[in-house]
Amino acid sequence: MAPIRKECDYLVIGGGSGGLASGRRASGQHGAKVIAIESNRLGGTCVNVGCVPKKITWNAAALAEAIHESKSYGFSIKETAPFDWTTFVYKRAAYVKRLNGIYASNLEKDRVEYIHGRAHMLNNHEVEVVLNDGSKETINAKKILIATGGHPAPPPGVPGSELGINSDGFFELEKQPKKIALVGAGYIAVEMAGMMNALGSETHLFIRHDKFLRNFDPMIQDVSTAEYERLGVIIHKNSTQTKVEKGDKEGWKKLHYKDSNGEGVLDIDCLLWGIGRAPEVEDLGLDKAGVKQGPKGHVIVDDYQNTNVENIYALGDVCGKAELTPVAIAAGRQLANRLFGGPQFSNAHLDYSNIPSVVFAHPEAGTIGLTESAAREKYGDENIKVYYSAFTDMYYSMMEAKDKAPTRYKIVCQGEEEKVVGMHIIGRGSAEILQGFGVAVKMGARKRDLDSCVAIHPTAAEELVTMK
């Protein structure tokens, strides 16, 4: 049977948040004929194995912490059974499945044709799609968007590394690990280590240096690393892994390692590699379309999401720049506006400066703009003034000193006008706090603008408008 041939104005390869946002905007608002292709579940990494199930798990961990902390407020709570991982995982999966359905419904509402299959580029206009039953369709598109996202980076060349799982596999665990080792110092490993520790698993975190979250301001690195140690996460600093073997008990492993304390062997029932992500481009056929890639495989684009091929565009994690779901969504909508929205959108594109981001660690940490060191390097020491505050959130006022978590805020200002070029916060509620202050920083707020806002008392966030 000959392949079915279709044509469209805009072909979106990848059914994640960024690609679908672009496709829906192009079709629903601008009337373009759009086809979207996805080989897995709709919603991409964020919905299925990222932000959404991660935050639900973080919520469970936060509740576990609240139950423990409630004693300081006079509550006497007796847990009659351990955390029900099985029920929790079932309900979390049901919620994700419901979101998959909502994504499909939204495509239908915006008249985007959805094809479930694997796309392979034949040239800069034609794409072959292999469907679930093995049949093929060929699509001729005037414009093509590559929004295939990424996947967990493969484990390092450590013998037996295949005995471990990655972040995708974490969300498939049917039983809660009793003793888990996580390898990595980025937000994925750090977030998962914090969650598993709070939910009662013995948690070991292996990092290559002496601190984690090394792309963040040193204040966040220092405070978060120390706080994880206070909470009971066993951090193996300056570590390497040499071998992984099957353990003595069914399902268990032996992790051979070196760290700052020497060599060791750790018996664990779960090993998670959280060592970064790679672009989803392996069988896409970018070479056939002439699309250029970076040294790690990412698709190279300019500020307008243009690749080197005139009618091919790319956005999101596949480009390796600001790998955050809201970034991909915003870039996708701006691209659709520029391509199909008429002359008033001829310059539409996403401004990638001052993008706020948060690590759902314990406690949360948030950042926007330049780190202190980056600001000093860019503007010079003499043009930078830093405001800093360390305090204890009132939430912990009823607790013993050993049970109090830290709160630290830093504002990095530049020039005589003291324009805020960086803001870094760690403590309870940092995600919600930073979303609001992110608007101020994006608008070019100066320190005196923050000072002019009357504080809301008693809150932790008031510290950001009263700092001296």
CSV table of C-alpha atoms in Angstrom, one decimal:
chain,number,residue,atom,x,y,z
A,1,MET,CA,0.0,0.0,0.0
A,2,ALA,CA,1.5,3.4,-1.0
A,3,PRO,CA,2.1,5.9,1.7
A,4,ILE,CA,-0.7,8.4,2.3
A,5,ARG,CA,0.3,12.0,1.3
A,6,LYS,CA,-0.8,15.1,3.1
A,7,GLU,CA,-0.1,18.8,2.9
A,8,CYS,CA,-0.1,21.6,5.5
A,9,ASP,CA,1.1,25.1,6.2
A,10,TYR,CA,2.8,24.2,9.4
A,11,LEU,CA,4.0,20.8,10.5
A,12,VAL,CA,4.9,20.5,14.2
A,13,ILE,CA,7.2,17.6,15.1
A,14,GLY,CA,6.8,17.0,18.8
A,15,GLY,CA,3.6,17.0,21.0
A,16,GLY,CA,5.1,18.7,24.0
A,17,SER,CA,4.0,22.0,25.6
A,18,GLY,CA,6.1,24.2,23.2
A,19,GLY,CA,5.2,22.6,20.0
A,20,LEU,CA,1.5,22.3,20.8
A,21,ALA,CA,1.3,25.9,22.0
A,22,SER,CA,2.8,27.0,18.6
A,23,GLY,CA,0.5,24.8,16.6
A,24,ARG,CA,-2.6,25.8,18.4
A,25,ARG,CA,-1.8,29.5,18.1
A,26,ALA,CA,-1.1,29.1,14.3
A,27,SER,CA,-4.3,27.3,13.7
A,28,GLY,CA,-6.7,28.5,16.3
A,29,GLN,CA,-5.9,32.2,16.1
A,30,HIS,CA,-4.3,32.7,12.7
A,31,GLY,CA,-6.1,30.1,10.5
A,32,ALA,CA,-3.1,28.1,9.3
A,33,LYS,CA,-3.5,24.4,8.4
A,34,VAL,CA,-1.5,22.6,11.1
A,35,ILE,CA,-0.5,19.0,11.6
A,36,ALA,CA,1.2,17.9,14.9
A,37,ILE,CA,3.1,14.6,15.2
A,38,GLU,CA,3.9,12.9,18.5
A,39,SER,CA,5.3,9.4,19.0
A,40,ASN,CA,4.7,9.2,22.7
A,41,ARG,CA,2.0,10.7,25.0
A,42,LEU,CA,0.8,14.2,24.4
A,43,GLY,CA,2.2,16.8,26.7
A,44,GLY,CA,5.8,15.9,26.4
A,45,THR,CA,8.3,15.7,29.3
A,46,CYS,CA,6.6,18.2,31.5
A,47,VAL,CA,3.2,16.6,31.7
A,48,ASN,CA,4.3,12.9,31.6
A,49,VAL,CA,7.7,12.6,33.3
A,50,GLY,CA,8.6,16.1,34.4
A,51,CYS,CA,7.1,19.2,36.0
A,52,VAL,CA,3.6,17.8,36.7
A,53,PRO,CA,4.3,14.4,38.3
A,54,LYS,CA,7.4,15.9,40.0
A,55,LYS,CA,5.4,18.7,41.7
A,56,ILE,CA,2.7,16.2,42.8
A,57,THR,CA,5.4,14.1,44.4
A,58,TRP,CA,6.9,17.3,45.9
A,59,ASN,CA,3.5,18.1,47.4
A,60,ALA,CA,3.4,14.7,49.0
A,61,ALA,CA,6.9,15.3,50.5
A,62,ALA,CA,5.8,18.7,51.8
A,63,LEU,CA,2.9,17.1,53.5
A,64,ALA,CA,5.1,14.5,55.1
A,65,GLU,CA,7.3,17.4,56.4
A,66,ALA,CA,4.2,19.2,57.7
A,67,ILE,CA,3.0,16.2,59.6
A,68,HIS,CA,6.4,16.0,61.3
A,69,GLU,CA,6.5,19.7,62.0
A,70,SER,CA,2.9,19.9,63.3
A,71,LYS,CA,4.0,18.5,66.7
A,72,SER,CA,5.7,21.9,67.4
A,73,TYR,CA,2.3,23.5,67.0
A,74,GLY,CA,0.7,21.2,69.6
A,75,PHE,CA,-0.8,18.6,67.3
A,76,SER,CA,-0.5,14.9,68.2
A,77,ILE,CA,-0.7,13.0,64.9
A,78,LYS,CA,-0.2,9.2,64.9
A,79,GLU,CA,0.5,7.6,61.6
A,80,THR,CA,-1.4,4.3,61.5
A,81,ALA,CA,0.4,3.1,58.4
A,82,PRO,CA,3.4,4.2,56.3
A,83,PHE,CA,3.1,6.4,53.2
A,84,ASP,CA,0.9,4.5,50.7
A,85,TRP,CA,3.2,4.8,47.6
A,86,THR,CA,1.1,2.4,45.5
A,87,THR,CA,-2.1,4.5,45.9
A,88,PHE,CA,-0.2,7.7,45.4
A,89,VAL,CA,1.4,6.5,42.2
A,90,TYR,CA,-1.9,5.3,40.9
A,91,LYS,CA,-3.7,8.6,41.5
A,92,ARG,CA,-0.7,10.6,40.1
A,93,ALA,CA,-0.8,8.5,36.9
A,94,ALA,CA,-4.6,9.0,36.6
A,95,TYR,CA,-4.1,12.8,36.8
A,96,VAL,CA,-1.4,12.7,34.1
A,97,LYS,CA,-3.7,10.6,31.9
A,98,ARG,CA,-6.5,13.1,32.3
A,99,LEU,CA,-4.1,15.8,31.2
A,100,ASN,CA,-3.2,13.8,28.1
A,101,GLY,CA,-6.9,13.8,27.2
A,102,ILE,CA,-7.2,17.5,27.8
A,103,TYR,CA,-4.3,18.2,25.4
A,104,ALA,CA,-5.9,16.0,22.7
A,105,SER,CA,-9.2,17.9,23.2
A,106,ASN,CA,-7.5,21.3,22.9
A,107,LEU,CA,-5.9,20.3,19.6
A,108,GLU,CA,-9.3,19.3,18.3
A,109,LYS,CA,-10.8,22.6,19.4
A,110,ASP,CA,-8.1,24.6,17.6
A,111,ARG,CA,-8.5,22.4,14.5
A,112,VAL,CA,-5.0,20.9,14.7
A,113,GLU,CA,-4.7,17.5,13.0
A,114,TYR,CA,-2.9,15.1,15.3
A,115,ILE,CA,-0.9,12.1,14.1
A,116,HIS,CA,0.5,9.6,16.5
A,117,GLY,CA,3.7,8.3,15.0
A,118,ARG,CA,7.4,8.8,14.6
A,119,ALA,CA,8.6,11.5,12.2
A,120,HIS,CA,11.6,11.3,9.9
A,121,MET,CA,12.6,14.2,7.7
A,122,LEU,CA,13.2,13.4,4.0
A,123,ASN,CA,14.2,16.9,3.0
A,124,ASN,CA,13.4,20.5,4.1
A,125,HIS,CA,9.7,20.2,3.2
A,126,GLU,CA,8.8,16.5,3.4
A,127,VAL,CA,8.5,14.3,6.5
A,128,GLU,CA,7.7,10.6,6.6
A,129,VAL,CA,5.6,9.4,9.6
A,130,VAL,CA,5.7,5.8,10.7
A,131,LEU,CA,2.4,5.0,12.4
A,132,ASN,CA,1.8,2.5,15.2
A,133,ASP,CA,0.7,-0.2,12.7
A,134,GLY,CA,3.8,0.2,10.7
A,135,SER,CA,2.1,2.1,7.8
A,136,LYS,CA,3.5,5.4,6.6
A,137,GLU,CA,2.3,8.8,5.7
A,138,THR,CA,4.2,11.5,3.9
A,139,ILE,CA,3.6,15.1,4.7
A,140,ASN,CA,4.6,18.1,2.6
A,141,ALA,CA,4.8,21.2,4.7
A,142,LYS,CA,5.5,24.8,3.8
A,143,LYS,CA,7.0,25.4,7.3
A,144,ILE,CA,8.3,22.9,9.8
A,145,LEU,CA,8.8,23.3,13.6
A,146,ILE,CA,11.1,20.9,15.4
A,147,ALA,CA,9.9,20.7,19.0
A,148,THR,CA,10.9,17.2,19.9
A,149,GLY,CA,12.3,18.0,23.4
A,150,GLY,CA,14.9,15.9,25.1
A,151,HIS,CA,15.4,12.7,27.1
A,152,PRO,CA,17.5,11.7,30.0
A,153,ALA,CA,21.2,11.5,29.1
A,154,PRO,CA,22.4,7.9,29.0
A,155,PRO,CA,24.3,6.7,32.1
A,156,PRO,CA,28.0,7.1,32.1
A,157,GLY,CA,30.4,4.3,31.0
A,158,VAL,CA,30.3,2.6,34.3
A,159,PRO,CA,30.1,-1.2,34.3
A,160,GLY,CA,26.6,-2.3,35.3
A,161,SER,CA,25.2,1.2,35.0
A,162,GLU,CA,22.2,-0.3,33.1
A,163,LEU,CA,21.0,-1.6,36.5
A,164,GLY,CA,20.0,1.9,37.4
A,165,ILE,CA,17.1,4.0,36.1
A,166,ASN,CA,16.7,7.6,34.9
A,167,SER,CA,14.2,10.3,35.8
A,168,ASP,CA,11.7,8.8,33.4
A,169,GLY,CA,12.0,5.5,35.2
A,170,PHE,CA,11.4,7.2,38.6
A,171,PHE,CA,7.8,7.8,37.7
A,172,GLU,CA,7.3,4.1,36.9
A,173,LEU,CA,8.4,2.8,40.3
A,174,GLU,CA,5.7,0.6,41.7
A,175,LYS,CA,7.3,0.4,45.1
A,176,GLN,CA,8.9,3.0,47.2
A,177,PRO,CA,12.6,2.4,47.4
A,178,LYS,CA,13.9,1.7,50.9
A,179,LYS,CA,17.4,2.9,50.1
A,180,ILE,CA,18.0,5.0,47.0
A,181,ALA,CA,21.2,6.4,45.5
A,182,LEU,CA,20.9,9.4,43.1
A,183,VAL,CA,23.8,10.5,41.0
A,184,GLY,CA,23.8,14.1,39.8
A,185,ALA,CA,24.1,17.7,41.1
A,186,GLY,CA,21.5,19.4,38.9
A,187,TYR,CA,17.9,20.2,39.7
A,188,ILE,CA,16.6,16.7,38.7
A,189,ALA,CA,18.7,14.7,41.2
A,190,VAL,CA,18.5,17.4,43.9
A,191,GLU,CA,14.7,17.6,43.7
A,192,MET,CA,14.2,13.8,43.7
A,193,ALA,CA,16.7,13.4,46.5
A,194,GLY,CA,14.8,15.9,48.6
A,195,MET,CA,11.4,14.3,47.9
A,196,MET,CA,12.6,10.7,48.6
A,197,ASN,CA,14.2,11.8,51.9
A,198,ALA,CA,11.1,13.6,53.1
A,199,LEU,CA,9.0,10.5,52.2
A,200,GLY,CA,11.1,8.3,54.4
A,201,SER,CA,13.6,6.5,52.0
A,202,GLU,CA,17.2,6.4,53.1
A,203,THR,CA,18.7,8.8,50.5
A,204,HIS,CA,22.2,9.0,49.2
A,205,LEU,CA,23.2,11.8,46.8
A,206,PHE,CA,26.4,11.5,44.8
A,207,ILE,CA,27.9,14.7,43.5
A,208,ARG,CA,31.2,15.4,41.6
A,209,HIS,CA,32.1,18.4,43.7
A,210,ASP,CA,31.5,19.6,47.2
A,211,LYS,CA,28.2,21.4,46.4
A,212,PHE,CA,25.2,20.9,44.1
A,213,LEU,CA,23.2,23.3,41.9
A,214,ARG,CA,26.4,24.7,40.7
A,215,ASN,CA,24.8,26.9,38.0
A,216,PHE,CA,23.0,28.8,40.7
A,217,ASP,CA,24.3,31.7,42.8
A,218,PRO,CA,26.8,30.5,45.5
A,219,MET,CA,24.4,31.5,48.2
A,220,ILE,CA,21.9,28.9,47.0
A,221,GLN,CA,24.6,26.3,46.6
A,222,ASP,CA,25.9,26.8,50.1
A,223,VAL,CA,22.6,27.0,51.9
A,224,SER,CA,20.8,24.1,50.0
A,225,THR,CA,23.7,21.7,50.4
A,226,ALA,CA,24.0,22.4,54.1
A,227,GLU,CA,20.2,22.1,54.5
A,228,TYR,CA,20.1,18.7,52.8
A,229,GLU,CA,22.7,17.4,55.2
A,230,ARG,CA,20.7,18.7,58.1
A,231,LEU,CA,17.6,17.0,56.8
A,232,GLY,CA,19.4,13.7,56.7
A,233,VAL,CA,20.3,13.3,53.0
A,234,ILE,CA,23.7,11.5,52.9
A,235,ILE,CA,25.8,13.5,50.4
A,236,HIS,CA,28.8,11.8,48.9
A,237,LYS,CA,31.0,14.7,47.8
A,238,ASN,CA,33.8,14.7,45.2
A,239,SER,CA,32.5,11.3,44.1
A,240,THR,CA,32.8,8.9,41.2
A,241,GLN,CA,31.1,5.6,40.5
A,242,THR,CA,33.3,2.7,39.5
A,243,LYS,CA,30.9,-0.3,39.2
A,244,VAL,CA,27.3,-1.5,39.7
A,245,GLU,CA,26.5,-5.1,40.5
A,246,LYS,CA,23.4,-7.1,41.4
A,247,GLY,CA,23.0,-7.3,45.1
A,248,ASP,CA,22.5,-10.3,47.4
A,249,LYS,CA,18.8,-9.7,47.7
A,250,GLU,CA,16.4,-9.7,44.8
A,251,GLY,CA,16.1,-6.2,43.2
A,252,TRP,CA,19.0,-4.8,45.1
A,253,LYS,CA,22.3,-3.5,43.7
A,254,LYS,CA,25.8,-2.9,45.0
A,255,LEU,CA,27.2,0.5,44.0
A,256,HIS,CA,31.0,0.8,44.1
A,257,TYR,CA,32.2,4.3,44.5
A,258,LYS,CA,34.9,6.7,45.6
A,259,ASP,CA,34.2,10.0,47.5
A,260,SER,CA,36.0,12.4,49.8
A,261,ASN,CA,36.0,9.8,52.5
A,262,GLY,CA,37.6,7.1,50.4
A,263,GLU,CA,36.2,4.0,48.6
A,264,GLY,CA,33.0,2.2,49.5
A,265,VAL,CA,30.2,-0.2,48.5
A,266,LEU,CA,26.6,0.8,49.0
A,267,ASP,CA,23.7,-1.7,49.0
A,268,ILE,CA,20.6,-0.1,47.5
A,269,ASP,CA,17.3,-1.1,46.0
A,270,CYS,CA,17.2,1.8,43.6
A,271,LEU,CA,19.9,3.7,41.6
A,272,LEU,CA,18.9,6.8,39.7
A,273,TRP,CA,21.1,8.5,37.2
A,274,GLY,CA,20.2,12.2,37.1
A,275,ILE,CA,23.2,13.4,35.1
A,276,GLY,CA,21.5,15.7,32.6
A,277,ARG,CA,19.5,15.6,29.4
A,278,ALA,CA,20.1,15.2,25.7
A,279,PRO,CA,18.1,16.4,22.7
A,280,GLU,CA,15.6,14.0,21.1
A,281,VAL,CA,17.1,14.1,17.6
A,282,GLU,CA,18.6,10.6,17.1
A,283,ASP,CA,16.4,9.4,14.2
A,284,LEU,CA,14.8,12.7,13.1
A,285,GLY,CA,16.8,12.9,9.8
A,286,LEU,CA,18.1,16.5,10.4
A,287,ASP,CA,21.0,15.8,8.1
A,288,LYS,CA,18.6,15.1,5.2
A,289,ALA,CA,17.0,18.5,5.7
A,290,GLY,CA,20.4,20.2,6.1
A,291,VAL,CA,19.7,21.4,9.6
A,292,LYS,CA,22.8,22.3,11.6
A,293,GLN,CA,23.4,21.0,15.1
A,294,GLY,CA,25.7,21.9,18.0
A,295,PRO,CA,28.4,19.7,19.5
A,296,LYS,CA,25.9,18.0,21.8
A,297,GLY,CA,23.3,17.5,19.1
A,298,HIS,CA,21.1,20.5,19.9
A,299,VAL,CA,19.5,22.3,17.0
A,300,ILE,CA,21.1,25.7,16.4
A,301,VAL,CA,18.7,28.6,16.2
A,302,ASP,CA,18.8,32.4,16.3
A,303,ASP,CA,16.8,34.7,18.6
A,304,TYR,CA,13.8,34.2,16.4
A,305,GLN,CA,13.9,30.3,16.5
A,306,ASN,CA,15.1,30.2,12.9
A,307,THR,CA,17.4,27.3,12.0
A,308,ASN,CA,19.9,27.7,9.1
A,309,VAL,CA,17.2,26.3,6.8
A,310,GLU,CA,14.8,29.0,5.7
A,311,ASN,CA,11.5,27.2,6.4
A,312,ILE,CA,12.5,25.1,9.4
A,313,TYR,CA,12.3,26.4,13.0
A,314,ALA,CA,13.1,24.9,16.4
A,315,LEU,CA,12.3,25.6,20.0
A,316,GLY,CA,12.3,24.1,23.5
A,317,ASP,CA,14.7,21.6,25.0
A,318,VAL,CA,15.8,20.4,21.6
A,319,CYS,CA,17.7,23.7,21.3
A,320,GLY,CA,19.3,23.4,24.7
A,321,LYS,CA,18.6,27.0,25.8
A,322,ALA,CA,16.6,27.8,29.0
A,323,GLU,CA,15.1,24.3,29.1
A,324,LEU,CA,11.9,25.2,30.9
A,325,THR,CA,8.3,24.5,29.8
A,326,PRO,CA,7.0,28.1,30.0
A,327,VAL,CA,9.9,29.2,27.9
A,328,ALA,CA,9.0,26.7,25.2
A,329,ILE,CA,5.3,27.7,25.3
A,330,ALA,CA,6.1,31.5,25.1
A,331,ALA,CA,8.6,30.9,22.3
A,332,GLY,CA,6.1,28.8,20.4
A,333,ARG,CA,3.3,31.3,20.6
A,334,GLN,CA,5.6,34.1,19.5
A,335,LEU,CA,6.9,32.1,16.6
A,336,ALA,CA,3.4,31.3,15.4
A,337,ASN,CA,2.5,35.0,15.7
A,338,ARG,CA,5.5,35.9,13.5
A,339,LEU,CA,4.9,33.3,10.9
A,340,PHE,CA,1.1,33.5,10.5
A,341,GLY,CA,-0.1,36.6,12.3
A,342,GLY,CA,0.5,39.3,9.8
A,343,PRO,CA,2.8,42.3,9.6
A,344,GLN,CA,2.1,43.5,13.1
A,345,PHE,CA,3.9,40.5,14.4
A,346,SER,CA,6.9,40.7,12.0
A,347,ASN,CA,9.3,41.1,14.9
A,348,ALA,CA,7.7,38.8,17.4
A,349,HIS,CA,10.1,36.7,19.4
A,350,LEU,CA,10.7,35.6,22.9
A,351,ASP,CA,13.1,37.8,25.0
A,352,TYR,CA,15.3,35.2,26.8
A,353,SER,CA,16.7,37.6,29.3
A,354,ASN,CA,15.6,37.5,33.0
A,355,ILE,CA,13.7,34.3,32.9
A,356,PRO,CA,12.8,33.2,36.5
A,357,SER,CA,13.3,29.6,37.5
A,358,VAL,CA,12.8,27.6,40.6
A,359,VAL,CA,14.2,24.3,42.1
A,360,PHE,CA,11.6,22.4,44.1
A,361,ALA,CA,14.2,21.4,46.6
A,362,HIS,CA,13.8,21.4,50.4
A,363,PRO,CA,13.4,24.3,50.8
A,364,GLU,CA,12.5,25.8,47.4
A,365,ALA,CA,15.1,28.0,45.7
A,366,GLY,CA,14.5,30.5,43.0
A,367,THR,CA,16.6,32.8,40.8
A,368,ILE,CA,16.2,35.4,38.1
A,369,GLY,CA,18.9,37.4,36.3
A,370,LEU,CA,22.6,37.3,37.0
A,371,THR,CA,24.4,35.6,39.8
A,372,GLU,CA,26.6,37.9,41.9
A,373,SER,CA,29.8,36.6,40.3
A,374,ALA,CA,28.3,37.0,36.8
A,375,ALA,CA,27.2,40.5,37.5
A,376,ARG,CA,30.6,41.5,38.8
A,377,GLU,CA,32.2,40.0,35.8
A,378,LYS,CA,29.9,41.8,33.4
A,379,TYR,CA,29.7,45.2,35.0
A,380,GLY,CA,32.8,45.4,37.3
A,381,ASP,CA,33.0,45.2,41.1
A,382,GLU,CA,32.7,48.9,41.5
A,383,ASN,CA,29.3,49.0,39.7
A,384,ILE,CA,27.7,46.2,41.8
A,385,LYS,CA,26.0,46.5,45.1
A,386,VAL,CA,24.6,43.4,46.8
A,387,TYR,CA,21.8,43.4,49.4
A,388,TYR,CA,21.6,40.2,51.6
A,389,SER,CA,19.3,39.0,54.3
A,390,ALA,CA,19.4,35.8,56.4
A,391,PHE,CA,16.6,35.1,58.7
A,392,THR,CA,14.2,32.5,60.1
A,393,ASP,CA,10.8,32.3,58.7
A,394,MET,CA,8.1,32.8,61.3
A,395,TYR,CA,6.7,29.4,60.4
A,396,TYR,CA,9.6,27.9,62.4
A,397,SER,CA,9.2,30.1,65.5
A,398,MET,CA,7.5,27.3,67.4
A,399,MET,CA,10.2,24.8,66.6
A,400,GLU,CA,13.5,23.8,68.3
A,401,ALA,CA,16.6,25.4,66.8
A,402,LYS,CA,17.7,22.1,65.3
A,403,ASP,CA,14.4,21.9,63.3
A,404,LYS,CA,14.5,25.3,61.8
A,405,ALA,CA,15.1,25.7,58.1
A,406,PRO,CA,17.0,28.7,56.7
A,407,THR,CA,15.7,31.6,54.6
A,408,ARG,CA,18.2,33.6,52.6
A,409,TYR,CA,17.6,36.4,50.1
A,410,LYS,CA,20.0,38.3,47.8
A,411,ILE,CA,19.4,41.2,45.5
A,412,VAL,CA,22.2,42.1,43.0
A,413,CYS,CA,22.1,45.7,41.9
A,414,GLN,CA,24.0,47.6,39.2
A,415,GLY,CA,25.1,51.2,38.7
A,416,GLU,CA,24.1,54.4,40.4
A,417,GLU,CA,20.4,53.7,39.7
A,418,GLU,CA,20.8,50.3,41.4
A,419,LYS,CA,18.9,48.4,38.8
A,420,VAL,CA,18.1,44.9,39.9
A,421,VAL,CA,20.1,42.6,37.7
A,422,GLY,CA,19.8,39.5,39.9
A,423,MET,CA,17.5,38.1,42.6
A,424,HIS,CA,18.2,34.8,44.4
A,425,ILE,CA,16.0,33.4,47.2
A,426,ILE,CA,15.8,30.2,49.1
A,427,GLY,CA,13.2,29.4,51.7
A,428,ARG,CA,9.6,28.4,52.2
A,429,GLY,CA,7.3,29.6,49.4
A,430,SER,CA,10.1,30.8,47.1
A,431,ALA,CA,8.4,29.7,43.9
A,432,GLU,CA,5.3,31.8,44.6
A,433,ILE,CA,7.3,34.7,45.8
A,434,LEU,CA,9.6,34.8,42.8
A,435,GLN,CA,6.8,34.7,40.3
A,436,GLY,CA,5.6,38.1,41.5
A,437,PHE,CA,9.0,39.7,41.9
A,438,GLY,CA,10.0,38.3,38.5
A,439,VAL,CA,7.6,40.7,36.9
A,440,ALA,CA,9.4,43.6,38.7
A,441,VAL,CA,12.8,42.5,37.6
A,442,LYS,CA,11.6,42.0,34.0
A,443,MET,CA,10.2,45.6,34.0
A,444,GLY,CA,13.6,46.9,35.0
A,445,ALA,CA,13.0,47.5,38.7
A,446,ARG,CA,15.5,49.5,40.7
A,447,LYS,CA,16.2,49.0,44.4
A,448,ARG,CA,14.2,52.1,45.3
A,449,ASP,CA,11.2,50.7,43.4
A,450,LEU,CA,11.3,47.7,45.7
A,451,ASP,CA,11.7,49.9,48.7
A,452,SER,CA,8.7,52.0,47.6
A,453,CYS,CA,6.4,49.1,48.0
A,454,VAL,CA,4.8,48.8,51.4
A,455,ALA,CA,5.5,45.5,53.1
A,456,ILE,CA,2.9,42.8,53.7
A,457,HIS,CA,3.4,41.8,57.3
A,458,PRO,CA,4.1,39.2,58.6
A,459,THR,CA,5.5,37.5,55.5
A,460,ALA,CA,8.9,36.3,54.4
A,461,ALA,CA,8.6,38.1,51.1
A,462,GLU,CA,8.5,41.5,52.9
A,463,GLU,CA,12.2,41.1,53.4
A,464,LEU,CA,12.6,41.8,49.7
A,465,VAL,CA,11.1,45.3,50.0
A,466,THR,CA,12.7,46.2,53.4
A,467,MET,CA,16.3,45.2,52.8
A,468,LYS,CA,19.1,47.6,53.8
